[in-house]
Amino acid sequence: MNRERDNMDSDCNCISQPTEKEIKETNVEDFFWKLPDDILEKILSLLTIEEAASTSVLSSRWRYLWTFFSGCLDFNGRRKMMRLKSTTCEVICRDSQRFVSWIDRVLGSLKYPTIEELRIHLEVVSGSDIDNWIKIALEKRVQRLELDLFKGRICHCSKFDCYDNCKAYNFALQFDSVSNFGSLTSLRLRCVDVTNEVLEHLLSSCPFLEVLSVEDTQYLTSFRISGPSLKLKHLQFSRCTKLMNLEICARNLISFSYFGPKTNVSYGNVESLSEVSFGGSYLSYVIRDLHQLSSLFMQLQTLKLNLVNLTVLGKFLGKIPALPNLKHLKMTIAVADKRYLIHCSAFLKASPSLYKFTLETIFVGCPNGLDWNFKDHPCVGLRGLNLRVFEFIGFTGFPPYFEFVMCLIRTATLLEKIIIHPPKRCQPELYQFGRDRAIQLRAMFPHLEFVIL
């Protein structure tokens, strides 16, 4: 009888006893639900706004917690609108307006007095909508503001006020009288019309601004960045087609990026500048006058050059100044012309302290010529490199680039790590061929650490 009772007790224990995992999950859940509202609000602010808002259905307590969201508000309508490209104009306009209305509701519902960041990525629908969103963000003392108002103009109909979609948004300061720009630490503008006067006013009104990025604007013509209290650390200009003069005098500036047409750029007090990135026709101008920038290049630790469509010929390569402090060199070239590898080698020769070299190739067609004569190989003559890491983005495995990697490995005797990114998976044949060739390289050099992505 006792044995039977023991068996019954044993069976009951097997049924009623929760597992260790269930106990842990229950304890975590109970602990989480017992947290005070202000802690839960902080946790919600680490999520996306969509995820935070979705918690409103959990219980009556959670219904309005999300309205105290204070993190990054990322309203990205780019992917959503692109997916609708093949549908009718009425559907595109309807969904676009729904997205705008959703942004209005979210921003209008927020109760927390501050927000960290506002990102808006969508095709311009109404300037007044953008004005209102910026006004709300500035009233909440937003720290980081990013406007990416692309001009794809997905819809081409004449209904639903679509005509205004082809116009760039004008970033003016008509809301400055009721809002405070002083909280901004980062401002990024893309496909936004902004004038010299507005940018200069912003710099003078934003004592904590550390990041300024302006891309795809038609109104910026001349700009001076200067001021004794300027805290600017990162500056970027890209495809500002009318920009003719740029004067930089910013002692705290760490990085500067310029991609676009030839522009007169003068560098004043930039003693902290350690990273530059150049591209477009401006790079051709820079390489032709490298001697004028020799003092700037000597202090650099990171140099990024986009050589795609570069018009400079090899005769200028002998004028590359010494880069004694350079630690990271990144060069972007077109796959279609292997001659750009000669430019890469010329900069490698000028960088005796280089730790990492990143080579990125953009596929725009098959290379001109498939083989090097070894005596003419661009890596021949490279000696004394301190290179430890080599990264190849867009590795196709075509003979000139396969041979370049092999020659670089044999020349850089201190090399420890190779990182290879085959072409994007959207190009399955190129991706597989590049991956197979990378695996072949790994087998040839087993003493190196290979990372194939």
Short mmCIF file of C-alpha atoms in Angstrom, two decimals:
data_model
loop_
_atom_site.label_atom_id
_atom_site.label_comp_id
_atom_site.label_asym_id
_atom_site.label_seq_id
_atom_site.Cartn_x
_atom_site.Cartn_y
_atom_site.Cartn_z
CA MET A 1 0.00 0.00 0.00
CA ASN A 2 2.80 2.35 0.91
CA ARG A 3 4.56 1.46 -2.32
CA GLU A 4 1.37 2.27 -4.27
CA ARG A 5 1.05 5.64 -2.48
CA ASP A 6 4.68 6.41 -3.23
CA ASN A 7 4.09 5.66 -6.88
CA MET A 8 1.01 7.92 -6.92
CA ASP A 9 2.97 10.70 -5.24
CA SER A 10 5.74 10.23 -7.76
CA ASP A 11 3.28 10.45 -10.66
CA CYS A 12 1.68 13.58 -9.21
CA ASN A 13 5.09 15.19 -8.77
CA CYS A 14 5.94 14.46 -12.40
CA ILE A 15 2.75 16.17 -13.55
CA SER A 16 2.66 19.19 -11.24
CA GLN A 17 6.34 20.10 -10.93
CA PRO A 18 7.40 22.80 -13.40
CA THR A 19 10.68 22.41 -15.18
CA GLU A 20 13.70 24.51 -14.27
CA LYS A 21 13.25 26.46 -17.52
CA GLU A 22 9.60 27.20 -16.70
CA ILE A 23 10.55 28.38 -13.22
CA LYS A 24 13.16 30.75 -14.66
CA GLU A 25 10.76 32.07 -17.30
CA THR A 26 8.05 32.63 -14.67
CA ASN A 27 10.46 34.44 -12.36
CA VAL A 28 11.69 36.65 -15.20
CA GLU A 29 8.12 37.42 -16.28
CA ASP A 30 7.01 38.24 -12.72
CA PHE A 31 10.09 40.42 -12.18
CA PHE A 32 9.50 42.21 -15.49
CA TRP A 33 5.85 42.98 -14.75
CA LYS A 34 6.72 44.29 -11.28
CA LEU A 35 9.08 46.92 -12.66
CA PRO A 36 7.97 50.56 -12.19
CA ASP A 37 6.60 52.40 -15.20
CA ASP A 38 9.60 54.68 -15.65
CA ILE A 39 11.92 51.66 -15.99
CA LEU A 40 9.56 50.00 -18.48
CA GLU A 41 9.44 53.24 -20.47
CA LYS A 42 13.22 53.26 -20.68
CA ILE A 43 13.18 49.65 -21.88
CA LEU A 44 10.54 50.43 -24.51
CA SER A 45 12.69 53.31 -25.74
CA LEU A 46 15.38 50.79 -26.67
CA LEU A 47 12.98 49.17 -29.16
CA THR A 48 11.76 50.50 -32.49
CA ILE A 49 8.69 52.71 -32.26
CA GLU A 50 6.63 50.00 -34.00
CA GLU A 51 7.67 47.41 -31.42
CA ALA A 52 7.06 49.81 -28.54
CA ALA A 53 3.58 50.76 -29.81
CA SER A 54 2.62 47.10 -30.26
CA THR A 55 2.92 46.53 -26.49
CA SER A 56 -0.23 48.60 -25.98
CA VAL A 57 -2.35 45.45 -26.44
CA LEU A 58 -0.73 43.54 -23.55
CA SER A 59 -2.89 44.97 -20.79
CA SER A 60 -4.56 48.15 -19.59
CA ARG A 61 -1.37 49.07 -17.75
CA TRP A 62 0.65 48.87 -20.99
CA ARG A 63 -1.86 50.72 -23.13
CA TYR A 64 -0.17 54.12 -22.90
CA LEU A 65 3.35 53.23 -21.75
CA TRP A 66 4.66 53.50 -25.31
CA THR A 67 3.61 57.16 -25.48
CA PHE A 68 6.53 57.92 -23.15
CA PHE A 69 8.94 56.62 -25.80
CA SER A 70 12.14 58.71 -25.89
CA GLY A 71 14.49 56.72 -28.16
CA CYS A 72 15.03 56.72 -31.91
CA LEU A 73 11.96 57.49 -34.02
CA ASP A 74 12.79 55.89 -37.36
CA PHE A 75 10.06 56.46 -39.96
CA ASN A 76 11.33 54.66 -43.06
CA GLY A 77 8.87 54.67 -45.94
CA ARG A 78 11.46 54.01 -48.64
CA ARG A 79 11.23 50.22 -48.71
CA LYS A 80 7.46 50.24 -48.30
CA MET A 81 6.93 52.63 -51.21
CA MET A 82 9.38 50.80 -53.46
CA ARG A 83 7.43 47.59 -52.97
CA LEU A 84 4.36 49.40 -54.27
CA LYS A 85 6.08 50.56 -57.46
CA SER A 86 4.26 48.06 -59.68
CA THR A 87 0.81 48.81 -58.29
CA THR A 88 -1.65 51.50 -59.35
CA CYS A 89 -1.19 55.18 -58.59
CA GLU A 90 -4.30 55.16 -56.40
CA VAL A 91 -2.86 52.40 -54.19
CA ILE A 92 0.51 54.17 -53.93
CA CYS A 93 -1.09 57.48 -53.00
CA ARG A 94 -3.46 55.87 -50.49
CA ASP A 95 -0.67 53.94 -48.72
CA SER A 96 1.63 56.95 -48.78
CA GLN A 97 -1.03 59.07 -47.09
CA ARG A 98 -1.63 56.34 -44.51
CA PHE A 99 2.07 56.33 -43.68
CA VAL A 100 2.06 60.11 -43.27
CA SER A 101 -1.04 59.93 -41.06
CA TRP A 102 0.61 57.25 -38.93
CA ILE A 103 3.64 59.51 -38.38
CA ASP A 104 1.26 62.32 -37.38
CA ARG A 105 -0.51 60.08 -34.84
CA VAL A 106 2.71 58.78 -33.31
CA LEU A 107 4.36 62.19 -32.93
CA GLY A 108 1.11 63.66 -31.64
CA SER A 109 0.80 60.93 -29.01
CA LEU A 110 4.25 61.22 -27.47
CA LYS A 111 4.19 62.58 -23.92
CA TYR A 112 7.84 62.34 -22.87
CA PRO A 113 9.46 65.82 -22.95
CA THR A 114 12.52 64.73 -24.96
CA ILE A 115 13.47 62.33 -27.77
CA GLU A 116 16.93 61.19 -28.77
CA GLU A 117 16.57 60.93 -32.54
CA LEU A 118 14.17 61.51 -35.42
CA ARG A 119 14.79 59.86 -38.80
CA ILE A 120 12.46 60.48 -41.72
CA HIS A 121 13.08 58.50 -44.92
CA LEU A 122 10.35 58.95 -47.48
CA GLU A 123 9.36 60.71 -50.67
CA VAL A 124 8.24 64.26 -50.00
CA VAL A 125 4.47 64.51 -49.77
CA SER A 126 3.85 67.89 -48.19
CA GLY A 127 6.27 70.50 -46.94
CA SER A 128 3.87 71.45 -44.17
CA ASP A 129 3.90 67.85 -42.86
CA ILE A 130 7.69 67.87 -42.66
CA ASP A 131 7.64 71.30 -41.00
CA ASN A 132 5.26 70.03 -38.35
CA TRP A 133 7.31 66.89 -37.63
CA ILE A 134 10.52 68.90 -37.26
CA LYS A 135 8.75 71.41 -35.05
CA ILE A 136 7.56 68.67 -32.68
CA ALA A 137 11.02 67.08 -32.59
CA LEU A 138 12.74 70.37 -31.82
CA GLU A 139 10.22 71.20 -29.09
CA LYS A 140 11.20 67.86 -27.55
CA ARG A 141 14.85 68.86 -27.79
CA VAL A 142 15.81 66.17 -30.28
CA GLN A 143 19.53 65.40 -30.33
CA ARG A 144 19.88 63.76 -33.74
CA LEU A 145 17.83 64.75 -36.79
CA GLU A 146 17.99 62.97 -40.15
CA LEU A 147 15.92 63.87 -43.23
CA ASP A 148 16.22 61.63 -46.31
CA LEU A 149 13.53 62.88 -48.68
CA PHE A 150 14.33 60.95 -51.83
CA LYS A 151 13.04 62.20 -55.18
CA GLY A 152 12.09 58.91 -56.81
CA ARG A 153 8.56 60.16 -57.43
CA ILE A 154 7.10 56.69 -57.57
CA CYS A 155 3.67 57.95 -58.50
CA HIS A 156 3.20 59.90 -61.75
CA CYS A 157 -0.51 60.58 -61.71
CA SER A 158 -2.10 64.01 -61.48
CA LYS A 159 -4.47 63.05 -58.66
CA PHE A 160 -4.11 63.15 -54.89
CA ASP A 161 -1.71 66.14 -54.95
CA CYS A 162 1.06 63.95 -56.38
CA TYR A 163 2.54 66.80 -58.40
CA ASP A 164 4.34 68.24 -55.39
CA ASN A 165 6.23 64.96 -54.90
CA CYS A 166 8.84 65.92 -57.50
CA LYS A 167 9.83 69.05 -55.54
CA ALA A 168 12.61 68.92 -52.98
CA TYR A 169 11.76 69.95 -49.46
CA ASN A 170 13.05 73.40 -48.53
CA PHE A 171 14.76 73.28 -45.15
CA ALA A 172 14.09 76.83 -44.01
CA LEU A 173 13.99 78.31 -40.52
CA GLN A 174 10.42 79.55 -40.43
CA PHE A 175 9.88 77.48 -37.27
CA ASP A 176 12.97 78.81 -35.51
CA SER A 177 11.01 81.35 -33.48
CA VAL A 178 9.13 78.62 -31.58
CA SER A 179 11.72 75.85 -31.60
CA ASN A 180 15.19 75.38 -30.27
CA PHE A 181 17.97 73.96 -32.44
CA GLY A 182 20.42 74.19 -29.57
CA SER A 183 19.92 70.55 -28.53
CA LEU A 184 21.11 69.12 -31.85
CA THR A 185 24.30 67.06 -31.83
CA SER A 186 23.81 65.54 -35.31
CA LEU A 187 22.09 66.84 -38.46
CA ARG A 188 21.89 64.82 -41.69
CA LEU A 189 20.09 66.21 -44.76
CA ARG A 190 19.62 64.29 -48.01
CA CYS A 191 17.59 65.48 -50.99
CA VAL A 192 16.75 68.63 -49.05
CA ASP A 193 17.15 72.16 -50.36
CA VAL A 194 19.26 74.14 -47.93
CA THR A 195 20.99 77.49 -48.50
CA ASN A 196 24.33 78.87 -47.32
CA GLU A 197 22.58 81.25 -44.93
CA VAL A 198 20.49 78.52 -43.31
CA LEU A 199 23.50 76.25 -42.71
CA GLU A 200 25.56 79.10 -41.29
CA HIS A 201 22.69 80.02 -38.96
CA LEU A 202 22.41 76.40 -37.86
CA LEU A 203 26.10 76.21 -37.01
CA SER A 204 25.86 79.36 -34.93
CA SER A 205 22.67 78.13 -33.22
CA CYS A 206 23.85 74.61 -32.43
CA PRO A 207 26.65 74.83 -29.85
CA PHE A 208 26.70 71.04 -29.38
CA LEU A 209 26.58 70.02 -33.06
CA GLU A 210 29.19 67.31 -33.75
CA VAL A 211 27.92 65.77 -37.00
CA LEU A 212 26.84 67.61 -40.16
CA SER A 213 26.04 65.76 -43.39
CA VAL A 214 24.53 67.33 -46.53
CA GLU A 215 23.80 65.27 -49.66
CA ASP A 216 22.02 65.93 -52.95
CA THR A 217 21.23 69.60 -52.64
CA GLN A 218 21.07 72.23 -55.40
CA TYR A 219 21.13 75.45 -53.40
CA LEU A 220 24.40 75.27 -51.49
CA THR A 221 27.04 77.32 -53.33
CA SER A 222 29.55 78.61 -50.80
CA PHE A 223 30.04 77.65 -47.20
CA ARG A 224 32.42 78.63 -44.43
CA ILE A 225 32.81 76.44 -41.36
CA SER A 226 34.51 78.39 -38.64
CA GLY A 227 34.05 79.53 -35.06
CA PRO A 228 36.00 79.49 -31.78
CA SER A 229 33.34 77.44 -29.96
CA LEU A 230 32.63 75.06 -32.86
CA LYS A 231 32.43 71.46 -31.64
CA LEU A 232 31.98 69.91 -35.10
CA LYS A 233 33.76 66.53 -35.36
CA HIS A 234 32.35 64.89 -38.49
CA LEU A 235 31.59 66.70 -41.77
CA GLN A 236 30.24 65.25 -45.01
CA PHE A 237 29.23 66.78 -48.35
CA SER A 238 28.07 64.56 -51.21
CA ARG A 239 26.65 65.46 -54.64
CA CYS A 240 26.23 69.14 -53.82
CA THR A 241 26.41 70.06 -57.49
CA LYS A 242 26.49 73.86 -57.09
CA LEU A 243 29.01 74.02 -54.25
CA MET A 244 31.99 76.01 -55.53
CA ASN A 245 33.79 77.14 -52.37
CA LEU A 246 34.20 75.43 -49.03
CA GLU A 247 36.32 76.83 -46.24
CA ILE A 248 37.00 74.62 -43.23
CA CYS A 249 38.50 75.96 -40.03
CA ALA A 250 37.47 73.58 -37.27
CA ARG A 251 40.06 72.47 -34.76
CA ASN A 252 37.86 69.66 -33.36
CA LEU A 253 37.11 68.14 -36.77
CA ILE A 254 38.06 64.44 -36.87
CA SER A 255 36.64 63.26 -40.20
CA PHE A 256 35.80 64.97 -43.51
CA SER A 257 34.11 63.38 -46.52
CA TYR A 258 33.56 64.99 -49.90
CA PHE A 259 32.10 63.29 -52.98
CA GLY A 260 31.19 65.44 -55.94
CA PRO A 261 32.41 67.88 -58.57
CA LYS A 262 35.57 69.95 -58.45
CA THR A 263 35.31 72.41 -55.58
CA ASN A 264 37.71 74.87 -54.07
CA VAL A 265 38.23 73.47 -50.56
CA SER A 266 40.57 75.32 -48.20
CA TYR A 267 41.75 73.79 -44.92
CA GLY A 268 42.53 76.07 -42.00
CA ASN A 269 42.97 74.92 -38.43
CA VAL A 270 42.24 71.18 -38.80
CA GLU A 271 44.87 69.84 -36.43
CA SER A 272 42.58 67.01 -35.20
CA LEU A 273 41.59 65.81 -38.69
CA SER A 274 42.63 62.16 -38.97
CA GLU A 275 40.18 60.71 -41.53
CA VAL A 276 39.25 61.93 -45.02
CA SER A 277 37.18 60.40 -47.79
CA PHE A 278 37.22 61.74 -51.36
CA GLY A 279 35.38 60.76 -54.53
CA GLY A 280 33.89 62.07 -57.75
CA SER A 281 35.69 64.50 -60.04
CA TYR A 282 37.00 66.31 -56.97
CA LEU A 283 39.36 63.36 -56.37
CA SER A 284 40.97 63.90 -59.78
CA TYR A 285 41.60 67.49 -58.78
CA VAL A 286 43.05 66.41 -55.41
CA ILE A 287 45.46 63.88 -56.95
CA ARG A 288 46.71 66.42 -59.48
CA ASP A 289 47.61 68.80 -56.63
CA LEU A 290 48.65 66.37 -53.93
CA HIS A 291 51.72 68.42 -53.11
CA GLN A 292 49.47 71.25 -51.90
CA LEU A 293 47.85 68.90 -49.41
CA SER A 294 51.02 67.11 -48.29
CA SER A 295 50.81 68.49 -44.75
CA LEU A 296 47.19 67.35 -44.49
CA PHE A 297 48.00 63.85 -45.76
CA MET A 298 50.88 63.48 -43.34
CA GLN A 299 48.55 63.64 -40.30
CA LEU A 300 45.93 61.21 -41.62
CA GLN A 301 45.26 57.85 -40.01
CA THR A 302 42.36 56.81 -42.29
CA LEU A 303 42.12 57.57 -46.01
CA LYS A 304 39.21 56.50 -48.23
CA LEU A 305 39.34 57.11 -51.98
CA ASN A 306 36.62 56.31 -54.53
CA LEU A 307 38.50 55.94 -57.82
CA VAL A 308 35.48 55.00 -59.92
CA ASN A 309 35.48 57.25 -63.02
CA LEU A 310 38.82 58.73 -62.00
CA THR A 311 40.39 60.62 -64.93
CA VAL A 312 43.91 60.96 -63.52
CA LEU A 313 46.57 58.96 -65.36
CA GLY A 314 49.58 57.13 -63.97
CA LYS A 315 51.96 60.05 -64.48
CA PHE A 316 50.55 61.69 -61.34
CA LEU A 317 51.17 58.67 -59.13
CA GLY A 318 54.77 59.60 -58.47
CA LYS A 319 53.58 62.77 -56.71
CA ILE A 320 51.85 60.94 -53.88
CA PRO A 321 53.17 62.45 -50.64
CA ALA A 322 54.35 60.35 -47.73
CA LEU A 323 51.60 58.96 -45.52
CA PRO A 324 53.67 58.10 -42.43
CA ASN A 325 50.78 57.90 -39.94
CA LEU A 326 48.21 56.16 -42.14
CA LYS A 327 46.73 53.08 -40.46
CA HIS A 328 43.72 52.30 -42.70
CA LEU A 329 43.49 52.77 -46.46
CA LYS A 330 40.27 52.04 -48.36
CA MET A 331 40.09 52.28 -52.15
CA THR A 332 37.00 51.74 -54.30
CA ILE A 333 37.59 50.88 -57.96
CA ALA A 334 35.63 49.65 -60.98
CA VAL A 335 36.04 45.99 -61.88
CA ALA A 336 36.00 46.91 -65.56
CA ASP A 337 39.47 48.47 -65.47
CA LYS A 338 42.25 46.61 -63.68
CA ARG A 339 44.62 49.56 -64.19
CA TYR A 340 43.22 51.11 -61.02
CA LEU A 341 45.14 48.45 -59.10
CA ILE A 342 48.24 50.42 -60.02
CA HIS A 343 46.81 53.39 -58.10
CA CYS A 344 46.23 51.11 -55.11
CA SER A 345 49.82 49.92 -55.14
CA ALA A 346 51.14 53.48 -55.42
CA PHE A 347 49.30 54.48 -52.24
CA LEU A 348 50.42 51.29 -50.50
CA LYS A 349 54.03 52.19 -51.25
CA ALA A 350 53.49 55.60 -49.65
CA SER A 351 52.05 54.10 -46.44
CA PRO A 352 54.79 52.30 -44.48
CA SER A 353 52.77 52.15 -41.23
CA LEU A 354 49.57 50.83 -42.80
CA TYR A 355 47.73 48.29 -40.61
CA LYS A 356 44.62 47.61 -42.71
CA PHE A 357 43.96 47.85 -46.45
CA THR A 358 40.40 47.64 -47.77
CA LEU A 359 39.82 47.18 -51.49
CA GLU A 360 36.29 47.47 -52.85
CA THR A 361 35.40 46.67 -56.45
CA ILE A 362 32.17 47.69 -58.11
CA PHE A 363 31.03 45.38 -60.88
CA VAL A 364 30.14 47.27 -64.07
CA GLY A 365 31.40 44.75 -66.63
CA CYS A 366 34.20 42.27 -67.31
CA PRO A 367 37.80 43.44 -66.85
CA ASN A 368 39.84 44.69 -69.80
CA GLY A 369 42.47 41.97 -70.09
CA LEU A 370 42.67 38.96 -67.81
CA ASP A 371 46.35 38.54 -67.02
CA TRP A 372 49.33 40.49 -65.79
CA ASN A 373 52.87 40.01 -66.90
CA PHE A 374 54.55 39.34 -63.56
CA LYS A 375 57.25 41.95 -64.14
CA ASP A 376 54.52 44.54 -64.64
CA HIS A 377 52.40 43.44 -61.69
CA PRO A 378 51.44 46.46 -59.55
CA CYS A 379 52.49 44.72 -56.33
CA VAL A 380 56.05 44.17 -57.54
CA GLY A 381 58.31 46.54 -55.64
CA LEU A 382 56.19 46.69 -52.49
CA ARG A 383 58.52 46.18 -49.58
CA GLY A 384 58.47 46.82 -45.85
CA LEU A 385 54.69 46.89 -45.46
CA ASN A 386 53.40 46.54 -41.90
CA LEU A 387 50.04 45.41 -43.25
CA ARG A 388 48.23 43.06 -40.86
CA VAL A 389 44.66 42.97 -42.24
CA PHE A 390 43.47 42.92 -45.87
CA GLU A 391 39.77 43.21 -46.70
CA PHE A 392 38.40 42.70 -50.21
CA ILE A 393 34.79 43.79 -50.77
CA GLY A 394 33.17 42.57 -53.99
CA PHE A 395 35.83 39.92 -54.75
CA THR A 396 34.85 38.38 -58.11
CA GLY A 397 37.83 36.05 -58.38
CA PHE A 398 38.66 37.30 -61.87
CA PRO A 399 42.34 36.67 -62.73
CA PRO A 400 43.70 40.23 -62.22
CA TYR A 401 42.18 40.44 -58.74
CA PHE A 402 42.99 36.85 -57.78
CA GLU A 403 46.63 37.47 -58.78
CA PHE A 404 46.64 40.81 -56.96
CA VAL A 405 45.59 39.13 -53.71
CA MET A 406 48.21 36.39 -54.11
CA CYS A 407 50.97 38.88 -54.82
CA LEU A 408 49.94 41.11 -51.92
CA ILE A 409 49.95 38.14 -49.52
CA ARG A 410 53.44 37.16 -50.62
CA THR A 411 54.69 40.74 -50.36
CA ALA A 412 53.12 41.69 -47.01
CA THR A 413 55.00 39.21 -44.86
CA LEU A 414 53.36 40.42 -41.62
CA LEU A 415 49.84 39.83 -42.91
CA GLU A 416 47.63 37.98 -40.42
CA LYS A 417 44.03 38.18 -41.59
CA ILE A 418 42.15 38.19 -44.93
CA ILE A 419 38.48 39.21 -45.06
CA ILE A 420 36.72 38.50 -48.36
CA HIS A 421 33.23 39.62 -49.35
CA PRO A 422 32.14 38.00 -52.65
CA PRO A 423 29.72 40.08 -54.78
CA LYS A 424 26.25 40.54 -53.36
CA ARG A 425 23.96 37.53 -53.23
CA CYS A 426 21.62 39.24 -55.69
CA GLN A 427 24.24 38.22 -58.29
CA PRO A 428 24.24 34.46 -57.56
CA GLU A 429 26.71 33.37 -60.28
CA LEU A 430 29.27 36.05 -59.42
CA TYR A 431 28.79 35.41 -55.72
CA GLN A 432 29.42 31.68 -56.04
CA PHE A 433 32.42 32.12 -58.34
CA GLY A 434 33.98 34.70 -56.01
CA ARG A 435 33.35 32.49 -52.99
CA ASP A 436 34.90 29.44 -54.69
CA ARG A 437 38.01 31.44 -55.60
CA ALA A 438 38.25 32.75 -52.01
CA ILE A 439 38.14 29.18 -50.70
CA GLN A 440 40.91 28.33 -53.16
CA LEU A 441 43.04 31.16 -51.74
CA ARG A 442 42.42 29.95 -48.21
CA ALA A 443 43.74 26.51 -49.15
CA MET A 444 46.84 28.07 -50.71
CA PHE A 445 47.71 30.09 -47.59
CA PRO A 446 46.71 28.00 -44.55
CA HIS A 447 48.85 30.06 -42.18
CA LEU A 448 46.53 33.06 -42.56
CA GLU A 449 43.17 33.63 -40.91
CA PHE A 450 40.55 33.75 -43.67
CA VAL A 451 37.05 35.14 -43.14
CA ILE A 452 34.76 34.55 -46.15
CA LEU A 453 31.41 36.32 -45.88
#
